[in-house]
Coordinates of C-alpha atoms and ligand atoms in Angstrom, one line a residue:
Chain A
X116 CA 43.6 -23.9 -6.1
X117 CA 46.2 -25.6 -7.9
X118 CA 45.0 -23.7 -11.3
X119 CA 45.3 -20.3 -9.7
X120 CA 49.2 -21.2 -8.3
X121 CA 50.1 -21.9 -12.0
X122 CA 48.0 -19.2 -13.0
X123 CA 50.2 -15.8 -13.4
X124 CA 47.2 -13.1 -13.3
X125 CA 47.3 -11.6 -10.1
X126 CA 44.2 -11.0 -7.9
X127 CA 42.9 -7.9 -6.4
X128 CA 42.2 -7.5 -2.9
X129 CA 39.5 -5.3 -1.8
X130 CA 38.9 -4.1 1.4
X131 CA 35.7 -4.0 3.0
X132 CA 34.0 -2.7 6.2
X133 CA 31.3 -4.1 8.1
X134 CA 30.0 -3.1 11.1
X135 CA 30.0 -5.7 13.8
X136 CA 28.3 -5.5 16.9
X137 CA 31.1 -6.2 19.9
X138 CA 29.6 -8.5 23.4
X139 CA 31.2 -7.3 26.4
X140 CA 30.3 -9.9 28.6
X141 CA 30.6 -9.7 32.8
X142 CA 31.2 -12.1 35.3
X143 CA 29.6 -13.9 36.3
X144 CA 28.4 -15.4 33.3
X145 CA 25.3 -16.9 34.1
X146 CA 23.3 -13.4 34.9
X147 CA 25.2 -11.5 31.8
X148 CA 24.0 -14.4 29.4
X149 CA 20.6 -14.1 31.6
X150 CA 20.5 -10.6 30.6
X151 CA 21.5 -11.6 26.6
X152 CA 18.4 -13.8 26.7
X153 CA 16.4 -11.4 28.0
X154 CA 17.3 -9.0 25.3
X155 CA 17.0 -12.0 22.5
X156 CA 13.7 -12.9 23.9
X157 CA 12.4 -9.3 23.3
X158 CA 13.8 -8.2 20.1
X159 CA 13.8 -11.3 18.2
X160 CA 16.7 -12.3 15.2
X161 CA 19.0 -9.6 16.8
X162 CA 22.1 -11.1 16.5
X163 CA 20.9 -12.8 13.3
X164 CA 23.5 -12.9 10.2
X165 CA 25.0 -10.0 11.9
X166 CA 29.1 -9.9 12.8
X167 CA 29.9 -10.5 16.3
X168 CA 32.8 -9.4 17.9
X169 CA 33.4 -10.9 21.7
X170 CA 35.5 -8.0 24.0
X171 CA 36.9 -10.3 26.7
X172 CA 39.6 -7.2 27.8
X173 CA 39.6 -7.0 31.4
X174 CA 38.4 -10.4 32.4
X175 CA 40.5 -12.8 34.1
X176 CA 39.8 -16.1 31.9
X177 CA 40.9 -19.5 32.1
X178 CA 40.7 -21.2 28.4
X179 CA 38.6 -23.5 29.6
X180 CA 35.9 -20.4 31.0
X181 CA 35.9 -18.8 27.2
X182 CA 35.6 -21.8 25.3
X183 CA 32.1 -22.5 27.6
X184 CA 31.2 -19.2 27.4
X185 CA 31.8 -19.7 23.3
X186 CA 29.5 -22.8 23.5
X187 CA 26.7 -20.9 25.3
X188 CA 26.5 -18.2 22.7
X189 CA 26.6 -20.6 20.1
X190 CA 23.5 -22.2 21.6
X191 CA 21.8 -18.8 21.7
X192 CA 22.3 -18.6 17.8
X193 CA 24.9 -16.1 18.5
X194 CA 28.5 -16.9 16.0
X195 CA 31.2 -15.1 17.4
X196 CA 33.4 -13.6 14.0
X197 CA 36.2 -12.5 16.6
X198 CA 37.8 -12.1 19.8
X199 CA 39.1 -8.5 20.8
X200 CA 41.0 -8.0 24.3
X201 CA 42.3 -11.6 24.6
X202 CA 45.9 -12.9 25.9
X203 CA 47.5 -15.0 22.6
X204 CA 47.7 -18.4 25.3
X205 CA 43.7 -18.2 25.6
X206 CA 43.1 -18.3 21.5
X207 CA 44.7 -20.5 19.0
X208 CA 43.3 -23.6 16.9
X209 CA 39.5 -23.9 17.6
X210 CA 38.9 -20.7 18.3
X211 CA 37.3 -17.4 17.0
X212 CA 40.5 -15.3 16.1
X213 CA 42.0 -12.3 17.4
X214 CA 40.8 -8.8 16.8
X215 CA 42.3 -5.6 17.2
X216 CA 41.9 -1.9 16.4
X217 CA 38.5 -0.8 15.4
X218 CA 39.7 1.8 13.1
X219 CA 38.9 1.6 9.6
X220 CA 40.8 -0.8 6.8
X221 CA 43.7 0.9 5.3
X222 CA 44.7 -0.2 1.8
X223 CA 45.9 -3.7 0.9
X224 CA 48.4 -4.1 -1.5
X225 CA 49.3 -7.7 -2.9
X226 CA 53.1 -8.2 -3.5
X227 CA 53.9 -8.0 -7.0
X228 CA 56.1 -11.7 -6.3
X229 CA 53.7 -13.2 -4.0
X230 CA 51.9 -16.4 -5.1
X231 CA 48.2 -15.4 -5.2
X232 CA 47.0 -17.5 -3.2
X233 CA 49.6 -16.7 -0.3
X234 CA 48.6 -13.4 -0.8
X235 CA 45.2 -14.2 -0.5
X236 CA 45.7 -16.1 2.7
X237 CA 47.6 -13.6 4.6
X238 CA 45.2 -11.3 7.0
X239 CA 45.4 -7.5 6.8
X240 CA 47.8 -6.2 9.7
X241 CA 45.5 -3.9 11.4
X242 CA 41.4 -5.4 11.0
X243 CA 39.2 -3.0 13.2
X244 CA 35.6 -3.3 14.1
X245 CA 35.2 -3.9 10.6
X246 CA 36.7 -6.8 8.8
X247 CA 38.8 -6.7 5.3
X248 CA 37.7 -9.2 3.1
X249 CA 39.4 -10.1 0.1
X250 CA 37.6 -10.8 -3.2
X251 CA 39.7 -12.4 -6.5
X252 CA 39.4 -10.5 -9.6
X253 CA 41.4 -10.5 -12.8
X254 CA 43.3 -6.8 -13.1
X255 CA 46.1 -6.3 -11.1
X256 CA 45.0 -3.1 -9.2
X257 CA 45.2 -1.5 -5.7
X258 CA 41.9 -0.1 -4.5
X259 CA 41.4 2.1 -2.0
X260 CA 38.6 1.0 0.7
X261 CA 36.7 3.8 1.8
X262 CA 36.5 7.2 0.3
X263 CA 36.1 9.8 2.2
X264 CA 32.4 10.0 3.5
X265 CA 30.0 13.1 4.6
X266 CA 29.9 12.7 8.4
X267 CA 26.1 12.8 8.3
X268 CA 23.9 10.5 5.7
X269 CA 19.8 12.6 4.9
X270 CA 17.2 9.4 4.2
X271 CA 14.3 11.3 2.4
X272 CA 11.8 8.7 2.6
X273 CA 10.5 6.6 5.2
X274 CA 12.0 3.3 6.3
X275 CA 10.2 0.3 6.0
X276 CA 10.0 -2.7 8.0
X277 CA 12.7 -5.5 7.2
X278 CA 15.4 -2.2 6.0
X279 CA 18.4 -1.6 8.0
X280 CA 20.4 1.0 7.7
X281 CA 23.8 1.5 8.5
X282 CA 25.9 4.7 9.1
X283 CA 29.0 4.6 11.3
X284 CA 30.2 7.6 9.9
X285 CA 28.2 10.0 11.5
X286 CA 24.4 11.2 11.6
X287 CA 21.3 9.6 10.6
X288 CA 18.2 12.0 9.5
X289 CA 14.8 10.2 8.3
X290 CA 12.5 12.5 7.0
X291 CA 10.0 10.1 7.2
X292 CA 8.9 6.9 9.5
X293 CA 11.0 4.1 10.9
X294 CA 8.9 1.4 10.7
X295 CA 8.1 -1.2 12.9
X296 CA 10.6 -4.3 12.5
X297 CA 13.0 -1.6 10.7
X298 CA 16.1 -0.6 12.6
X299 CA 18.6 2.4 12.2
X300 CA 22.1 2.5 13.3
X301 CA 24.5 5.4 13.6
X302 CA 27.8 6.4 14.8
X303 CA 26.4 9.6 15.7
X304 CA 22.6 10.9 16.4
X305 CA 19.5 9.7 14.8
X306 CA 17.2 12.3 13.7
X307 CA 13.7 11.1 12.7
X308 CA 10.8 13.7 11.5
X309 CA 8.1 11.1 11.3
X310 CA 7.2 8.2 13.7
X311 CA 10.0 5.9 15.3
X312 CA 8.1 2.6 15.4
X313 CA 11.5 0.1 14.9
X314 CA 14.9 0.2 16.7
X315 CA 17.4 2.6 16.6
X316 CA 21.0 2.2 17.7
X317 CA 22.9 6.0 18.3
X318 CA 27.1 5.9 19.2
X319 CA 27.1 3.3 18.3
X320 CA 30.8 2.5 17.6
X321 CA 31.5 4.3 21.3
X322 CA 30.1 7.7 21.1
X323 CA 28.0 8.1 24.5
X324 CA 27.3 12.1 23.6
X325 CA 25.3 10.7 20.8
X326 CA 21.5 11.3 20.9
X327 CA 18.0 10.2 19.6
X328 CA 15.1 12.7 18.0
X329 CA 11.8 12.3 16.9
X330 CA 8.8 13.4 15.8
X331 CA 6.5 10.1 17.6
X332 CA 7.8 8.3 20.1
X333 CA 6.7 4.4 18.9
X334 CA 10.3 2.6 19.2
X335 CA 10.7 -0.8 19.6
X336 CA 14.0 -0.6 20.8
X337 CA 16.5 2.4 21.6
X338 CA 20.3 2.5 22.3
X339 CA 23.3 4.9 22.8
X340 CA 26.4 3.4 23.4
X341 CA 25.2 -0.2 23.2
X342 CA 23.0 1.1 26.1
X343 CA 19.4 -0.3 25.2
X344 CA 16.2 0.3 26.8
X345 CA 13.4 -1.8 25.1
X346 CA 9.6 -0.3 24.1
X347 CA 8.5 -1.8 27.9
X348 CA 11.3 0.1 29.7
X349 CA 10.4 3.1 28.5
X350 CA 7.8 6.0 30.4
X351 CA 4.4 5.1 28.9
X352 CA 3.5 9.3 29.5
X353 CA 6.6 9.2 26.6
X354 CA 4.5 7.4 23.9
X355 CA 3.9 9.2 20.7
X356 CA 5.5 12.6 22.2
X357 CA 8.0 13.9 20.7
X358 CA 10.9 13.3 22.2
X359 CA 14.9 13.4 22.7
X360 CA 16.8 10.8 24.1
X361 CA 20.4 11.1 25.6
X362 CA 23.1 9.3 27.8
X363 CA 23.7 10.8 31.5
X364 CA 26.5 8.4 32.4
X365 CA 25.1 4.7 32.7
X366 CA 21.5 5.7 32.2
X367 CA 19.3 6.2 29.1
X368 CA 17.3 9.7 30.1
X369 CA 14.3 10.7 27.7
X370 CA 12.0 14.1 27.9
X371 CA 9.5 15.3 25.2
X372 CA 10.9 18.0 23.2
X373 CA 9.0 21.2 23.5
Chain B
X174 CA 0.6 2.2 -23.5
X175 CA -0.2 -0.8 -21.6
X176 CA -0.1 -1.0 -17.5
X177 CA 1.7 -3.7 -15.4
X178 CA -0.1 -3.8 -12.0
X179 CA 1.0 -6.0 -9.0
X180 CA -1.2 -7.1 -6.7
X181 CA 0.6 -7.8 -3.6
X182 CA 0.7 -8.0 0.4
X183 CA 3.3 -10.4 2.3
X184 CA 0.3 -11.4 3.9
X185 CA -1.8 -14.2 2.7
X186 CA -5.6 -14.0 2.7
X187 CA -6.1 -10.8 2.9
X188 CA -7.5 -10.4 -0.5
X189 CA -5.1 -10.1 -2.9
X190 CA -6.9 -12.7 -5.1
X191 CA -10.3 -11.4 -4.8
X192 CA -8.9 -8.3 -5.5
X193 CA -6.9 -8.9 -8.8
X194 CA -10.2 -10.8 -9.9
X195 CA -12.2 -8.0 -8.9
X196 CA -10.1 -5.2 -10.6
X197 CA -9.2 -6.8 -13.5
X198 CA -13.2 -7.9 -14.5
X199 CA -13.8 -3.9 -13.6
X200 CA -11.2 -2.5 -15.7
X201 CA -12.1 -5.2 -18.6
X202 CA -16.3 -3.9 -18.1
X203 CA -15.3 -0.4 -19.3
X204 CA -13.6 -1.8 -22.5
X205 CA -10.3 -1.7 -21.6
X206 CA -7.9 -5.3 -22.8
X207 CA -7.2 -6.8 -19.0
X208 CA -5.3 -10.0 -18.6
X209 CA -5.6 -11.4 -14.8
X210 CA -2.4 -13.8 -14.3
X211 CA -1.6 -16.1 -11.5
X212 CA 1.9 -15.7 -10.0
X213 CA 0.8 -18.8 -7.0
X214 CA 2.6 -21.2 -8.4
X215 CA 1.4 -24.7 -6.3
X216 CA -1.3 -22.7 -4.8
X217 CA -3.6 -21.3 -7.8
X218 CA -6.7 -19.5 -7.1
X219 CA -7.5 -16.8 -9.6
X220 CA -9.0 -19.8 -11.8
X221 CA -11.4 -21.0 -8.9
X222 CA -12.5 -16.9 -8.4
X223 CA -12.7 -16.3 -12.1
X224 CA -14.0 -19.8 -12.3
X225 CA -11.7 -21.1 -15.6
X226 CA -10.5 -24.1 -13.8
X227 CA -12.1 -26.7 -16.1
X228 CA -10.5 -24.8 -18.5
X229 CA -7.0 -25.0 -17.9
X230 CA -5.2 -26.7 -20.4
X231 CA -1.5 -24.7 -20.0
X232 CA 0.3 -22.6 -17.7
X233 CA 2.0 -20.0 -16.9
X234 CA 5.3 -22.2 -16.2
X235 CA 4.4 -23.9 -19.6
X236 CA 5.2 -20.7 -21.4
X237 CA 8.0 -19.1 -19.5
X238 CA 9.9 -22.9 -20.7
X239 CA 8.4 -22.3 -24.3
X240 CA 6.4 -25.5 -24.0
X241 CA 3.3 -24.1 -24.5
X242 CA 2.7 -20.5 -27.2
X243 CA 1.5 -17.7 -24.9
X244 CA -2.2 -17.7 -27.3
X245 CA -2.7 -21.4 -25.9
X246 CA -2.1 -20.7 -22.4
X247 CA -4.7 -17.6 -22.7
X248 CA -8.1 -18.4 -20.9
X249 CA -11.1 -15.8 -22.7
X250 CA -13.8 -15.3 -20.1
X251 CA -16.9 -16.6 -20.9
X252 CA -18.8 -13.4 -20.0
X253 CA -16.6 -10.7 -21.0
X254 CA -14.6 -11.1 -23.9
X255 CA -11.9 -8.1 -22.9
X256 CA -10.9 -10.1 -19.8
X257 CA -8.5 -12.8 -20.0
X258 CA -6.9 -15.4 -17.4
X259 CA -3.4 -16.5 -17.5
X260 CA -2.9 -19.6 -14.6
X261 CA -0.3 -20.5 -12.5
X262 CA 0.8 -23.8 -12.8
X263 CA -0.3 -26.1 -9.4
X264 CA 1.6 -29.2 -10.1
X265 CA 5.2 -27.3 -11.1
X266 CA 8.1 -26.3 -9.1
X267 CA 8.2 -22.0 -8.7
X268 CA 11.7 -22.6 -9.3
X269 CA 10.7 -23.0 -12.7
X270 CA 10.1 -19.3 -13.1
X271 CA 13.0 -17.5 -14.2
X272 CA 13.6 -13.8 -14.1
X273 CA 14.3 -13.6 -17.5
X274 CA 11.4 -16.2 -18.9
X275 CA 8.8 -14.0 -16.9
X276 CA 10.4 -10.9 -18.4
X277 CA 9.5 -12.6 -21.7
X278 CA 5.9 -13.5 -20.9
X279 CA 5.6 -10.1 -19.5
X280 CA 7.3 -8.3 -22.9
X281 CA 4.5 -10.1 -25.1
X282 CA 1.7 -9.4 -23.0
X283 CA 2.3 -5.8 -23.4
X284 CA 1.6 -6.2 -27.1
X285 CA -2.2 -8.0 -26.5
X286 CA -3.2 -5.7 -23.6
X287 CA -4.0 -2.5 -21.9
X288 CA -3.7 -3.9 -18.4
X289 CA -1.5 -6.8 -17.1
X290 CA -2.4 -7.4 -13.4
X291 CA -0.3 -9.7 -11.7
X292 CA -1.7 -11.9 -8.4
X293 CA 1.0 -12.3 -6.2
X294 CA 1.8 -15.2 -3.5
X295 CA 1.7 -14.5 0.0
X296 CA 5.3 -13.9 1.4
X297 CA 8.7 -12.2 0.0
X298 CA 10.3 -15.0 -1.6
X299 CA 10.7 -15.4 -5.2
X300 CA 7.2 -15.7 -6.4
X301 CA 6.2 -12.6 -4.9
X302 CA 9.3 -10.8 -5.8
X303 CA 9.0 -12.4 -9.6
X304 CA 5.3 -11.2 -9.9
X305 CA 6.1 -7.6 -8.7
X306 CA 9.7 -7.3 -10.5
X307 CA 8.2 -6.2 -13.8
X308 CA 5.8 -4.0 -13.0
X309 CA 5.1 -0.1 -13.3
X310 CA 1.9 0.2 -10.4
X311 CA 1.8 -1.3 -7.0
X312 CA -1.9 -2.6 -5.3
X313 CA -0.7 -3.1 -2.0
X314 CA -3.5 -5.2 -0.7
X315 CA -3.8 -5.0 3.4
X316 CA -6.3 -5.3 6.2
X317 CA -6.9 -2.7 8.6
X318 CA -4.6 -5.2 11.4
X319 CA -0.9 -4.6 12.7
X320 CA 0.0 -7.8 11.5
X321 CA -1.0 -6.6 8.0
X322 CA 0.2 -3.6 7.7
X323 CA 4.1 -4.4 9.0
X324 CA 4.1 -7.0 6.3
X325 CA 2.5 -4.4 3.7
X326 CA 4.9 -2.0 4.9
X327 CA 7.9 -5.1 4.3
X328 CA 6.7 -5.4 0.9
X329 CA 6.9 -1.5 -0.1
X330 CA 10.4 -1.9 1.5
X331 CA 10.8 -4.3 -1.8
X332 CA 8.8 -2.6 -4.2
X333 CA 11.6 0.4 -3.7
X334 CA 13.9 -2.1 -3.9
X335 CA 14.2 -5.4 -5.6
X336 CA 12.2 -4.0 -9.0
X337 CA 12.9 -3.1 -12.5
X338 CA 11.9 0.2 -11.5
X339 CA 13.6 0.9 -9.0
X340 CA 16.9 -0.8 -10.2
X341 CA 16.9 2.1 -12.8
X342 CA 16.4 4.7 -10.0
X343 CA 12.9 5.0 -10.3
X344 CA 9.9 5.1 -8.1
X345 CA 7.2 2.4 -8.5
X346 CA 3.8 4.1 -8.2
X347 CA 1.9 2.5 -5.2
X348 CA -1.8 2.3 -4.1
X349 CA -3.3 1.5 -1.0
X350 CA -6.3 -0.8 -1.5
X351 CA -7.4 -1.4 2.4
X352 CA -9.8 -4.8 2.4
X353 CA -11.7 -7.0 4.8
X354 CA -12.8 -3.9 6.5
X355 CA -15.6 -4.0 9.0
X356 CA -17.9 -1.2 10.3
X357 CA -18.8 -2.8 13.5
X358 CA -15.7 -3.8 14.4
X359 CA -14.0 -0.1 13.5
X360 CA -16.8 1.4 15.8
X361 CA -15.9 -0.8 18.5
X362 CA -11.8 0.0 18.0
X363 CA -11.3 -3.6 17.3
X364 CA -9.4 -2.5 13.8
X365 CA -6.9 -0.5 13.3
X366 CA -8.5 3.0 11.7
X367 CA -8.3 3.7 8.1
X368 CA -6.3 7.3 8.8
X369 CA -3.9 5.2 11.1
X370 CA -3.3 2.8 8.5
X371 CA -2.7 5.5 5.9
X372 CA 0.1 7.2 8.6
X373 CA 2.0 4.3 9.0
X374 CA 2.0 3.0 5.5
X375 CA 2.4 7.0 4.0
X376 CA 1.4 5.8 0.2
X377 CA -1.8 7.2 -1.3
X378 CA -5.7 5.3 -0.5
X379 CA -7.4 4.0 -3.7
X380 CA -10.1 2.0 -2.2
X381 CA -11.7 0.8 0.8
X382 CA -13.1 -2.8 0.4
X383 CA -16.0 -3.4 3.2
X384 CA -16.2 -7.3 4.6
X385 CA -18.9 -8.4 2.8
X386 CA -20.8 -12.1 2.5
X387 CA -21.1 -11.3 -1.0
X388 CA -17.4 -11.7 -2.0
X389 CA -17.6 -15.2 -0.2
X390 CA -21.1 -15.7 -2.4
X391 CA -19.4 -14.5 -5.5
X392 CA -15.8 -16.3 -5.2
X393 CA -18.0 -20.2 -4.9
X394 CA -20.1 -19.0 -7.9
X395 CA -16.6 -18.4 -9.3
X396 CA -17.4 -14.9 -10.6
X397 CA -15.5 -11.4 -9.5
X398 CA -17.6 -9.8 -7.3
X399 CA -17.8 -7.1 -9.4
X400 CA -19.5 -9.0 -12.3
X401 CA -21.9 -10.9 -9.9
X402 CA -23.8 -7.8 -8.4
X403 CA -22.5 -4.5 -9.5
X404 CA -24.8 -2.9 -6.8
X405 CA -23.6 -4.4 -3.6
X406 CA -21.2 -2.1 -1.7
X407 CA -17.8 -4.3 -2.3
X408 CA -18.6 -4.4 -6.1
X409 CA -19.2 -0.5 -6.0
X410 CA -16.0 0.1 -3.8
X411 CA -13.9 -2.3 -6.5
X412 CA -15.2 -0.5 -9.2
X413 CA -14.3 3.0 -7.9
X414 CA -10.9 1.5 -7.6
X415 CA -10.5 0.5 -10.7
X416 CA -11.6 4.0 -12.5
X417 CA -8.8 5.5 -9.7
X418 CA -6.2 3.0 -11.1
X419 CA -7.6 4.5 -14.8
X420 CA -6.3 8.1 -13.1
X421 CA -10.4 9.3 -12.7
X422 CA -10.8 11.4 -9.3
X423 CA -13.8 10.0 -7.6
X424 CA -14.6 10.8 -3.6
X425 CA -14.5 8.2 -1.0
X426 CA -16.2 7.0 1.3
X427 CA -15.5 5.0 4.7
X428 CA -18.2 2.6 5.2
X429 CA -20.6 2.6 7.2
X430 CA -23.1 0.1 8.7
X431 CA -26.3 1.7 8.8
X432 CA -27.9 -1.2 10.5
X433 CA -25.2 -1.3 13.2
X434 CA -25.9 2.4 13.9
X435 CA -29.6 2.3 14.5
X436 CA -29.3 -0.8 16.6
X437 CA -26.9 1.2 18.8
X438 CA -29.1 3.8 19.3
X439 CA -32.1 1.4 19.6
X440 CA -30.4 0.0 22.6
X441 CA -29.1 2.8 23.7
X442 CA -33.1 4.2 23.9
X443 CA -34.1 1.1 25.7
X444 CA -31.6 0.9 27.7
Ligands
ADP512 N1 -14.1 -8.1 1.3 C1 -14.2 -9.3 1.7 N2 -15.3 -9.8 2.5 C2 -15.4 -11.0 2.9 N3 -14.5 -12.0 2.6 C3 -13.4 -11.7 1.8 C4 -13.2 -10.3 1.4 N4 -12.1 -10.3 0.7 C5 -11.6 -11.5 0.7 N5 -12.4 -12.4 1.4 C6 -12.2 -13.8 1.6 O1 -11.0 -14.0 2.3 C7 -10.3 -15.2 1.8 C8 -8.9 -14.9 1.3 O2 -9.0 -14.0 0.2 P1 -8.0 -14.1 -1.0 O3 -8.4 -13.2 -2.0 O4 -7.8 -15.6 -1.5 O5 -6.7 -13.7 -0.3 P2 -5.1 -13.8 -0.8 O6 -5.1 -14.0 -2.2 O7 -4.5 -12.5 -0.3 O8 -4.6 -15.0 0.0 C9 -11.2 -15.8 0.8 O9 -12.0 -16.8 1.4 C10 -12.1 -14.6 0.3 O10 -13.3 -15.0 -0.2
MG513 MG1 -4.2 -15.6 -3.4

């Protein structure tokens, strides 16, 4: 600390995006974590190691009310990285810290006169859904986050069990498998050519018009809109069909394609 | 131009040890320079199935720290003199295995042999991502069960990943070698079916390794099955395997139980 406050080279600040995965949670409490368990129990290390974002908007909360709600996630495993939708009296020391936006980081630039370390410290204005994170490095620079991407991202070979992949930009298409214990998660639609055996995730940073193809119906797990329906939900006359999967209002609807 | 070959699964005991031993004494009984080496650091085998383990003296470990030259570490086999063992170390730490002390070991066994083939530890941590990191072919070892093939899947995952290869944008060249698998129980649907396992896994079948009381037989006597009785079926299927990893194209078989098939319709007639 004290070497990098004497220390004139100035440090760069990157931003970075990650997509986190936002709990709106309903009262009462004890059937919506009911219902969290139940999806825990079925699709094991969900919430593992990924960001968390807790939507509170809309609910009437004492302090007292989110900080127990806070402790029963934590019990499930579950670390909350954020709170989005929450009045300023109901956060403060002790708690997960506000979130806002969802949009993606614009630039950072450190102040030429500001001691790094301040600069450091300060939080971006406007962190979305995905988080800025600031990394030291020796050039003075400004670096622009995300360049502009292709709204749709072509995997050419299959995806094995224990990949993820993330695309909030846009599209998925897998020419091959998805593997069981592999997962897929888009902003837009997932295409898939070969058999979806893991868990897919369409919309997924709000888009309910998103939808779900492929070639062999095996999924473990399949969502639009943070809507989920797991492998035992789903029609057993659907299995290895090929099928399309789409949102009509609050329910997942699935037919065979053909 | 010597071969690096990874014998690997996730899963433990499905053969990956047998089947290094197995390949390796194949490849070294056509005249080709094969060094077997342990990457099972605290849980050696290979010398039990290639039966060198009086004859440890130093390890693998021993050379990647430079305690021991690699030409003392090197076990000859007694009954053919173009196969040679390399051990893992089972007293040692695995955290004594650096990535760039294996790279060493690896670089000079390149000079002494034709084929390097590397037994991997069960599981994805850094023994089994050491032993395949190096490496220009893939043996992905797996039984014809789900849990099997996810974790063989996992591991093909990795071996597009987290190696040499593919850190330069490459493709690692894989093989399917399906073992453990049993006739009776594939008639009765008990195990999954070789074309289903092929599907899922989508990489290209070099051999199909029948259950078999004389791997269990051979592995006490501390020989490769392929040396012990080149005439029983999983000698035959190993060998096949190994002229298939040389590049020859032979046909293959699934196998069959003849027995099991005239019994069935023996009882069927009674019946
Ligand atoms: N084809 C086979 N038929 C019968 N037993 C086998 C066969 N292949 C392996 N085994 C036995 O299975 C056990 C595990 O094999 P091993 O090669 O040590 O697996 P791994 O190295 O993958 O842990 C050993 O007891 C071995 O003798
Ligand atoms: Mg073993």
């Amino acid at each position: 600390m004290t070497e990098s406050l004497k220390s004139p080279t100035p440090i760069r600040l990157r931003g970075r995006s990650f997509l986190a995965i936002v709990l709106s949670p309903e009262l009462p409490f004890s059937n919506w974590l009911a219902g969290l368990d139940d999806l825990a129990r079925r699709s094991t290390g969900f919430f593992l190691g990924r960001p968390i974002v807790l939507d509170v908007a809309g609910l009437d909360l004492s302090r007292e009310a989110l900080e127990g709600l806070i402790e029963e996630l934590q019990a499930r495993n579950v670390r909350i990285m954020g709170i989005e939708g929450a009045r300023a009296s109901l956060l403060g020391p002790g708690m997960p810290p506000e979130m806002r936006g969802g949009r993606p980081a614009g630039d950072i630039e450190p102040a030429e006169d500001q001691a790094p370390t301040e600069a450091a410290a300060k939080p971006p204005a406007a962190a979305p859904a995905a988080v800025a994170a600031a990394s030291p490095a020796s050039v003075p620079q400004v670096t622009t986050v995300v360049p502009p991407s292709p709204a749709s991202l072509l995997i050419e070979t299959p995806v094995r069990s224990g990949q993820s992949i993330v695309f909030p930009e846009g599209d998925v298409t897998v020419l091959g498998s998805v593997a069981s214990g592999a997962e897929i998660i888009a902003g837009g639609s997932i295409h898939i050519y070969g058999a979806l055996r893991g868990r897919v995730m369409a919309g997924s940073v709000g888009n309910p018009d998103a939808r779900i193809f492929c070639r062999k119906l095996e999924a473990e797990l399949l969502a639009i809109d943070g809507l989920y329906k797991m492998a035992d939900d789903m029609d057993p006359q659907l299995r290895g069909q090929p099928v399309q999967v789409w949102l009509d209002g609050d329910a997942i609807k699935a037919t065979t394609l053909n | 131009m010597s071969k690096v070959v990874v014998v690997t699964s996730g899963k433990g005991g499905v053969g990956k040890t047998t089947s290094t031993a197995a390949l390796g004494a194949a490849l070294a009984q056509t005249g080709q320079n094969v060094v077997v080496v342990d990457f099972d650091v605290g849980l050696r085998n290979l010398d039990l199935v290639m039966g060198a383990e009086r004859r440890v003296v130093y390890d693998l470990i021993n050379v990647v720290q430079g305690d021991a030259k690699l030409a003392q570490a090197l076990i000859r086999d007694k009954r053919l003199e173009t196969l040679s063992l390399l051990p893992a170390s089972q007293t040692r730490d695995k955290d004594n295995l650096t990535a760039e002390g294996v790279a060493k070991v690896m670089g000079e066994l390149r000079k002494k042999f034709d084929w390097i083939i590397c037994d991997s530890p069960a599981g994805i941590e850094r023994g089994a991502t050491l032993a395949m990191r190096h490496a220009d072919v893939a043996v992905v070892v797996t039984n014809p069960e789900v849990s099997s093939v996810r974790d063989s899947d996992r591991i093909i995952g990795l071996l597009d990943s987290k190696t040499e290869i593919a850190e330069r944008g490459g493709t690692m060249e894989k093989h399917l070698l399906l073992t453990r698998y049993d006739p009776n129980r594939a008639d009765r649907g008990d195990m999954l079916k070789v074309d289903d396992v092929l599907e899922i896994l989508s990489i290209p079948l070099i051999g199909i390794i029948p259950e078999s009381m004389e791997v269990l037989r051979a592995s006490n006597l501390g020989t490769p099955v392929t040396l012990s009785d080149a005439s029983c079926a999983p000698a035959k299927a190993y060998s096949d395997a190994a002229r298939r990893l040389m590049g020859e194209t032979i046909p293959m078989a699934v196998p069959t139980d003849r027995k099991g098939l005239f019994g069935k319709l023996f009882g069927r007639r009674a019946a």
